[in-house]
Tab-separated table of C-alpha atoms in Angstrom:
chain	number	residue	atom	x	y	z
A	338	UNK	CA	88.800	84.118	85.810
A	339	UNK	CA	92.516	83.231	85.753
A	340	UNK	CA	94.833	82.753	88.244
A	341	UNK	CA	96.829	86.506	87.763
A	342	UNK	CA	92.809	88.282	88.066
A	343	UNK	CA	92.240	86.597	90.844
A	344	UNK	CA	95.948	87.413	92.899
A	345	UNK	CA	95.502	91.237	91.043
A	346	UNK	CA	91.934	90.999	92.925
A	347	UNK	CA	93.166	90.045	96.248
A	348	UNK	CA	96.270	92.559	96.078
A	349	UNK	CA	93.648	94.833	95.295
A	350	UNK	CA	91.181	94.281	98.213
A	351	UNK	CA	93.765	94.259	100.372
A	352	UNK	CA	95.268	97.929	99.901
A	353	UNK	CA	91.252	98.837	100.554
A	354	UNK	CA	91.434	97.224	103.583
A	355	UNK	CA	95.165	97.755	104.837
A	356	UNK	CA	94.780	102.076	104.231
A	357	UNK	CA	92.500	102.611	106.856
A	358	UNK	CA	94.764	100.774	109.191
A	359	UNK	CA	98.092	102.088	107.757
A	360	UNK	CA	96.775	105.581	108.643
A	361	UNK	CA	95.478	104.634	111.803
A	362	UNK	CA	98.620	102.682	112.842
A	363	UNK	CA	100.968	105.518	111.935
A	364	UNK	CA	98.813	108.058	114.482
A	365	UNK	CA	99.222	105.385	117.098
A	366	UNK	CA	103.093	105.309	116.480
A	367	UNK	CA	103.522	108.809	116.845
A	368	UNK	CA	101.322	109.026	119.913
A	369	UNK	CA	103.179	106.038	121.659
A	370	UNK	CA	106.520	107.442	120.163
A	371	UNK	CA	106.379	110.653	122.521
A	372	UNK	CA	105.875	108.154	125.556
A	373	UNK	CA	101.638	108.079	125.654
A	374	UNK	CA	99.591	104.944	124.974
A	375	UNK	CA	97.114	105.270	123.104
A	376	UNK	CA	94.124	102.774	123.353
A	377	UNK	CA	91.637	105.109	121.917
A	378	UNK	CA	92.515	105.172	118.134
A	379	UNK	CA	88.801	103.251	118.087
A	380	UNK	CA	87.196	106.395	119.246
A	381	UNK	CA	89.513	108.456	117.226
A	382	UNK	CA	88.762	106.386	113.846
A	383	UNK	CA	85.367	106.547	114.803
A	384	UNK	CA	85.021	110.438	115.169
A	385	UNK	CA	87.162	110.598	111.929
A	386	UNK	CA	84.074	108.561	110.118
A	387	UNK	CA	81.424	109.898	111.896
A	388	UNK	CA	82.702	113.563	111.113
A	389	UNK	CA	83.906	112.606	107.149
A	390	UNK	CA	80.003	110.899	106.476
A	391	UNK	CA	78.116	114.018	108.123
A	392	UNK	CA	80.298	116.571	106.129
A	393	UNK	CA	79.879	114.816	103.202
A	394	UNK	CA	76.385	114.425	103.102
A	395	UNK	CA	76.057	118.225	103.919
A	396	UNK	CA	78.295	119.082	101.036
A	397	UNK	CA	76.733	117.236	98.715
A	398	UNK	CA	72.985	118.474	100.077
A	399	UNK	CA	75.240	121.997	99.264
A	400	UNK	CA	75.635	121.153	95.761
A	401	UNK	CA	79.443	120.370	95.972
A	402	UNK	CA	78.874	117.268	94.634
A	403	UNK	CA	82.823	115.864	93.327
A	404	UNK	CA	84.650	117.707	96.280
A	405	UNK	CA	82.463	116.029	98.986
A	406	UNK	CA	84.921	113.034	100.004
A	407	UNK	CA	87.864	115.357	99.731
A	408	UNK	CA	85.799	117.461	102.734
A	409	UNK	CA	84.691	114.831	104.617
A	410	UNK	CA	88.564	113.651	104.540
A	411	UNK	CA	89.291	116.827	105.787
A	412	UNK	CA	86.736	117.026	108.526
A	413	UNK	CA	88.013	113.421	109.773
A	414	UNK	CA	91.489	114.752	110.053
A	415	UNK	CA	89.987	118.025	112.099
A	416	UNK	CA	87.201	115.770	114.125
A	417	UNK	CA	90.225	113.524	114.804
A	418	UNK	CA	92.775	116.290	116.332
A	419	UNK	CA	89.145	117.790	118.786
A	420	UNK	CA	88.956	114.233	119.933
A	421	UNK	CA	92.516	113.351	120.475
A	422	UNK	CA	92.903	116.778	122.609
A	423	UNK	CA	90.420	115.571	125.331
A	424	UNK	CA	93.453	112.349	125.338
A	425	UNK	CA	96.473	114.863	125.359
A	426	UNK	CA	95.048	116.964	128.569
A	427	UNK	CA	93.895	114.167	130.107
A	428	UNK	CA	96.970	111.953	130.381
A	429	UNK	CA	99.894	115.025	129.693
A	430	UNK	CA	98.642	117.862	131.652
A	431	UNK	CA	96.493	116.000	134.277
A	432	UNK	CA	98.454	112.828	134.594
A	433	UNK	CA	95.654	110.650	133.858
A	434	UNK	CA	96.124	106.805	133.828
A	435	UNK	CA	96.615	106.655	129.748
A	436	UNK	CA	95.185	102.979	128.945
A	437	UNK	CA	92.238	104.294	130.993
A	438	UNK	CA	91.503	107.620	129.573
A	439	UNK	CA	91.965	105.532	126.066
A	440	UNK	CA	88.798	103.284	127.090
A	441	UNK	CA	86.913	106.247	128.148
A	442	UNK	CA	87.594	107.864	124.576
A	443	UNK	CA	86.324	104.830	122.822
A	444	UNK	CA	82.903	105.105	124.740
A	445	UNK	CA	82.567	108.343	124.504
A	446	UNK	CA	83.224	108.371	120.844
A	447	UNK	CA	80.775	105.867	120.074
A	448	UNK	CA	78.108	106.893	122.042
A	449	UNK	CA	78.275	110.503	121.169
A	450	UNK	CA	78.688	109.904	117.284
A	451	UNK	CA	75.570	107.028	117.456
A	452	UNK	CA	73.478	110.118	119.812
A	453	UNK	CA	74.463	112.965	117.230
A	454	UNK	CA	73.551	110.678	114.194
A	455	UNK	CA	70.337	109.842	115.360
A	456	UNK	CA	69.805	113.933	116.657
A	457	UNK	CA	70.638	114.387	112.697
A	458	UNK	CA	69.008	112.404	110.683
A	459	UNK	CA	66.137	111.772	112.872
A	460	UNK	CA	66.145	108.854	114.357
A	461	UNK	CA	67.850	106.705	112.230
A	462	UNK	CA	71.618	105.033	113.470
A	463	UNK	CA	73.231	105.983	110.443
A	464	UNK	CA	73.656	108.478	107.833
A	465	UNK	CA	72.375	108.391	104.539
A	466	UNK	CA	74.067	106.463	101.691
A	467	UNK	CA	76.609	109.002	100.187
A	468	UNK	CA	75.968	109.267	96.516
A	469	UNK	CA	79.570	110.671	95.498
A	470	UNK	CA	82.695	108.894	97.547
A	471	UNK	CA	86.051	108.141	96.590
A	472	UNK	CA	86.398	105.983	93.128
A	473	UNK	CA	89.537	103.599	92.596
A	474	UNK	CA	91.726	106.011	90.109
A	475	UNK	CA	94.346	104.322	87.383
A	476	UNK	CA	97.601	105.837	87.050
A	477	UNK	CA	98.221	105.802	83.118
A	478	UNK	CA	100.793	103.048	81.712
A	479	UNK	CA	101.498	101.465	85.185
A	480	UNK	CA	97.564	99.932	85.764
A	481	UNK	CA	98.381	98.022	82.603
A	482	UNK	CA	100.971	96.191	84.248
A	483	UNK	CA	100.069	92.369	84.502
A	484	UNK	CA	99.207	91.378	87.590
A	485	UNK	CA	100.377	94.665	89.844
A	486	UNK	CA	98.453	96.808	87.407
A	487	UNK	CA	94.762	96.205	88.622
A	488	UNK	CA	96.397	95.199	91.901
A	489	UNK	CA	97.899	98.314	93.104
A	490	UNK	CA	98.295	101.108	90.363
A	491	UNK	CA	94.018	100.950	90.503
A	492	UNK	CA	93.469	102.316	93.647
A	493	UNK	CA	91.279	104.765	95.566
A	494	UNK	CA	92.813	108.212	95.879
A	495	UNK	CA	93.334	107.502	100.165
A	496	UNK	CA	96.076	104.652	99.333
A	497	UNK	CA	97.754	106.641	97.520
A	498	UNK	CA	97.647	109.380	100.196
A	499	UNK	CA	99.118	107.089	102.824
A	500	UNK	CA	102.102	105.548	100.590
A	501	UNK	CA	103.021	109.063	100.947
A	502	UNK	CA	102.338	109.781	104.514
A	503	UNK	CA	104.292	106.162	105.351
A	504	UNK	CA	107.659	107.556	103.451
A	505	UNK	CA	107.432	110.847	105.304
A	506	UNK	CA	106.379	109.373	108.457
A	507	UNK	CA	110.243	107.739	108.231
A	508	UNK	CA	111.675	110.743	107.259
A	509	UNK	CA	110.531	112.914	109.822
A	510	UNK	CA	110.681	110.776	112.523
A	511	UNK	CA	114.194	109.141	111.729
A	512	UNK	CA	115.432	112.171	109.489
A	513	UNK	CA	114.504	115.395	111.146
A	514	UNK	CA	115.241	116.943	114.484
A	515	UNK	CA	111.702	117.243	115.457
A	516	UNK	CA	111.697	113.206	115.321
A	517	UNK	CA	114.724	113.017	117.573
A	518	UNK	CA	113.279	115.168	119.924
A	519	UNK	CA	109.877	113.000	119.448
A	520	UNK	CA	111.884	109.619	120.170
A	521	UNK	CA	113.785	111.320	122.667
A	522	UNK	CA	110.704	112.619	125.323
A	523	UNK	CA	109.217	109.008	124.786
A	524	UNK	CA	112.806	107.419	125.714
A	525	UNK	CA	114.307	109.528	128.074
A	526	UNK	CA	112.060	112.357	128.891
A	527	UNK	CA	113.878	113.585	132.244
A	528	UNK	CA	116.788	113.499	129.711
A	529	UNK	CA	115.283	115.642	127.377
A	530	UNK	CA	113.611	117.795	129.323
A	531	UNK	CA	117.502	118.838	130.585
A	532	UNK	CA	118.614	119.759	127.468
A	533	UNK	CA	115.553	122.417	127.239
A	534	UNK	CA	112.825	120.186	125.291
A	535	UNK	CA	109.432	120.087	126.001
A	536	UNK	CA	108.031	117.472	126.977
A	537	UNK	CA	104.205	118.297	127.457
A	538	UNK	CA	104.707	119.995	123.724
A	539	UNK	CA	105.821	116.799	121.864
A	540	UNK	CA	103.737	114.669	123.448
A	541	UNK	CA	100.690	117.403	122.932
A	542	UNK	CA	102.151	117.323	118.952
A	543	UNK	CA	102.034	113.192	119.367
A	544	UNK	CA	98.769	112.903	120.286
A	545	UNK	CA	97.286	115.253	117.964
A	546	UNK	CA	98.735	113.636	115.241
A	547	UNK	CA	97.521	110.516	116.575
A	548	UNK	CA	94.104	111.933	116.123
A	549	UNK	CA	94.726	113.495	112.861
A	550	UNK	CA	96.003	109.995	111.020
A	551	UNK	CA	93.732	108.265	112.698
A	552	UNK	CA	90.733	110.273	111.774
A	553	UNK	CA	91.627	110.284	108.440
A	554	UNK	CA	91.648	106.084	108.979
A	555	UNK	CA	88.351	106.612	109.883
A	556	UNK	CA	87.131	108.814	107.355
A	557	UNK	CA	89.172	106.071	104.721
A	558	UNK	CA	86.380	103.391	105.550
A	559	UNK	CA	83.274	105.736	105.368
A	560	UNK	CA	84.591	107.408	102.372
A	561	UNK	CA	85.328	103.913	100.061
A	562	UNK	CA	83.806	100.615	101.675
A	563	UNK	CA	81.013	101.701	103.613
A	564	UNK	CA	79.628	105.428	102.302
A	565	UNK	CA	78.099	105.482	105.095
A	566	UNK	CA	78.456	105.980	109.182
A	567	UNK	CA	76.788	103.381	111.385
A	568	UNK	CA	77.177	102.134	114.548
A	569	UNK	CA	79.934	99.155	113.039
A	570	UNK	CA	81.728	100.994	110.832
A	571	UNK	CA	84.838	100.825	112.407
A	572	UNK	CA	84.384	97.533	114.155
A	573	UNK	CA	87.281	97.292	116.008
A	574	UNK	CA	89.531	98.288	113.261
A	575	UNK	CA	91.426	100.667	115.974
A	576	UNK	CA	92.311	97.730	118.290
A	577	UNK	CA	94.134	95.992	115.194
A	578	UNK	CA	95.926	99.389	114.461
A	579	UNK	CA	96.901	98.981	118.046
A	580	UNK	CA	98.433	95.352	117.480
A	581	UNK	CA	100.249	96.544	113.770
A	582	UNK	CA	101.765	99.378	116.118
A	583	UNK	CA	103.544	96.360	118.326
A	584	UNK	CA	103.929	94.368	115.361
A	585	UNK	CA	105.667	97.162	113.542
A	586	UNK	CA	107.861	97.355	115.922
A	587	UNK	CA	106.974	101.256	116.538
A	588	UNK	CA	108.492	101.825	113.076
A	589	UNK	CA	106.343	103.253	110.070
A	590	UNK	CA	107.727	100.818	107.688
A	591	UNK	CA	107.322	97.827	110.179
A	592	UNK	CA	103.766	99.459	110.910
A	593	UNK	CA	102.606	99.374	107.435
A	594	UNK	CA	103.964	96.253	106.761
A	595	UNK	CA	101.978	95.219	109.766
A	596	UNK	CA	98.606	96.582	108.843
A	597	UNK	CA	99.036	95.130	104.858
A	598	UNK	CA	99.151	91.621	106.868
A	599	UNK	CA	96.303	92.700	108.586
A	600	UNK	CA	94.205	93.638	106.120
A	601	UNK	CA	95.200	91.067	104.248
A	602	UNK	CA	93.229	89.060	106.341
A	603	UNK	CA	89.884	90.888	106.160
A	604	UNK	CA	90.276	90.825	102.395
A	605	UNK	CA	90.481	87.720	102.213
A	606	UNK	CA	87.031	86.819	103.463
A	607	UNK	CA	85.809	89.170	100.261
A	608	UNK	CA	88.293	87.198	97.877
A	609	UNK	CA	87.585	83.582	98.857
A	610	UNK	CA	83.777	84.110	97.814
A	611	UNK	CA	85.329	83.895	94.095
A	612	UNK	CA	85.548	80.535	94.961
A	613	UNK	CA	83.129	77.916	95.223
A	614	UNK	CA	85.106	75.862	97.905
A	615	UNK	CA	84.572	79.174	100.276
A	616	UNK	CA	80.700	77.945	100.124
A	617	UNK	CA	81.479	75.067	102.270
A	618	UNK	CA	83.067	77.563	105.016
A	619	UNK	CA	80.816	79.202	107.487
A	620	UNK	CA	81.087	82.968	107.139
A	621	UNK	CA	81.783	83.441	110.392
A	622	UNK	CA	85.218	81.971	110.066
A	623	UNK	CA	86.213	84.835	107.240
A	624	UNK	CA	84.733	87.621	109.867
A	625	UNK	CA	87.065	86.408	112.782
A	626	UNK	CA	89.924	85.527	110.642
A	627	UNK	CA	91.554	88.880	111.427
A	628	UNK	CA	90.840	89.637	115.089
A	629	UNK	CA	91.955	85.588	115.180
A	630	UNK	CA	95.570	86.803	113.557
A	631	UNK	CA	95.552	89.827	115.721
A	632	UNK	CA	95.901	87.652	119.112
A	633	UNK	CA	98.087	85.323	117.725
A	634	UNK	CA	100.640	88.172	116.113
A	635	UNK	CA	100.298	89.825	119.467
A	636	UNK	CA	100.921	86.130	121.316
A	637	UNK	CA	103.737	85.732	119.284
A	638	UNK	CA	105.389	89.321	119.615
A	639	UNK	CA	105.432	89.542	123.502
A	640	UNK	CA	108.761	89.783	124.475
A	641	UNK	CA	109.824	90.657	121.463
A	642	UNK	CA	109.264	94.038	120.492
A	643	UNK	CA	110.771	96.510	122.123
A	644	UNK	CA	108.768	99.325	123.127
A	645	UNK	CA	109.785	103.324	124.344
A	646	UNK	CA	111.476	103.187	127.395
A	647	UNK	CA	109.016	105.808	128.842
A	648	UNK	CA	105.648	104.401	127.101
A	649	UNK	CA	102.874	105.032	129.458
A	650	UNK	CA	104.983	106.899	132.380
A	651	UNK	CA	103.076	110.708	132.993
A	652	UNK	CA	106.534	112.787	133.162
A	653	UNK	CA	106.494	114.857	136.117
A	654	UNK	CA	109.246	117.943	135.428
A	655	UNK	CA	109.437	117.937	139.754
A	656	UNK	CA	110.404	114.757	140.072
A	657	UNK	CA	113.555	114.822	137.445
């Protein structure tokens, strides 16, 4: 294997990796954009995969064999939003300590999708092996492109899904008036709230499309990597999302630029078995690379990122 395969390879296993947490990272910037932390985009991924491998499996048990992934996708956006809700009235209409209520979703995610799964398939902690997932799909002309061809014009259909959802992430939220008025209850809410916006509803909209991107980052792993649901599918993928989020800057470009680092550094533990050097490294150095860059990146970024003026403050309309 030459030098280009191998770089096309890693490019490749990276956009694998990095989608989930591009998605995922994007619902945690609009949540934290409308002024509400959101620590529980674990839970929320993990709803979005538990949700995408049960549909699946039904639909294909249904006979709809080929649009199976494209309905589990769709029940991990859906799952995501019923989760995320539970957030939004918590911490927006009851005032809730966020960072808390984000813990709580993360148990109660796990533990309900593990008690469901085993209520399902009897028993067992994970669903079945999903015979029809996503495959990589070549755009014509451009995968034959040395080097970037294979690399990122060969991809599964969920990368190209969030290249898309990135660019209008930055439109809307830097190009439209319902982004102002997103940036401007998670800045200034008392502000906003003068000029006749609603608070509660933008941060309601920000959560639940917290839970929607991030149930589709969810449903991204189960529906490519894993075809399956376990109990480590997600494996603290959410808590990096969290750290490309800071990283980012709270900026979808910065964000996805963020979570390609990232999962950069999971795919990198695939690529460097290619080698036969990476036989003389204990595996368990690939496996902690990333959460290893995570606390370093967030180390290095205290101080320096700026986040909402408002971020975690419950806005009380009596008290403007």
């Amino acid at each position: 294997m030459n030098a280009l395969d191998t770089i096309g390879q890693l490019i490749s296993i990276t956009l694998v990796f990095s989608t989930a947490l591009i998605f995922t990272g994007l619902g945690g910037l609009f949540s934290e954009r409308s002024g509400v932390i959101n620590i529980g985009l674990e839970g929320l991924m993990i709803s979005g995969a538990f949700a995408a491998a049960v549909i699946s499996d039904q639909a294909i048990q249904g006979g709809m064999k080929h649009g199976a992934p494209w309905m589990g996708l769709v029940a991990g956006l859906v799952f995501g939003v019923i989760v995320s809700l539970l957030h939004a009235v918590a911490t927006i209409t009851f005032r809730a300590d966020q960072t808390i209520v984000g813990v709580v979703i993360n148990i109660l995610a796990a533990g309900l999708a593990i008690y469901l799964t085993k209520n399902l398939y009897e028993g067992s902690g994970q669903t079945p092996t999903l015979e029809y997932v996503f495959n990589p799909v070549a755009i014509p002309g451009l995968s034959d492109i040395p080097l970037l061809g294979k690399g990122i014009f060969t991809a599964y259909p969920t990368t190209y899904i969030v290249i898309g959802v990135v660019i209008l992430s930055y439109f809307v939220l830097y190009r439209t008036t319902f982004g102002l008025r997103l940036r401007a209850v998670g800045e200034h809410p008392s502000s906003a709230d003068t000029v006749g916006i609603s608070v509660t509803k933008y941060r309601y909209i920000g959560v639940m499309l917290s839970g929607a991107l991030a149930g589709l980052g969810g449903a991204t792993i189960a529906l490519t990597t894993t075809s399956n649901f376990a109990h480590n599918t997600i494996s603290g993928q959410g808590f990096i999302a969290i750290a490309a989020v800071i990283f980012g800057k709270w900026n979808p470009l910065g964000v996805a630029g963020a979570a390609i680092f990232f999962g950069m550094a999971q795919a990198l533990r695939n690529w460097a078995q290619l080698f036969e050097w990476s036989h003389h490294i204990p595996n368990e150095f690939f496996y902690m690379l990333p959460y290893l860059l995570t606390l370093i990146v967030l180390a290095g970024a205290v101080g320096r990122s700026s986040a909402p003026s408002a971020l975690g403050e419950p806005y009380d309309p009596a008290k403007r």
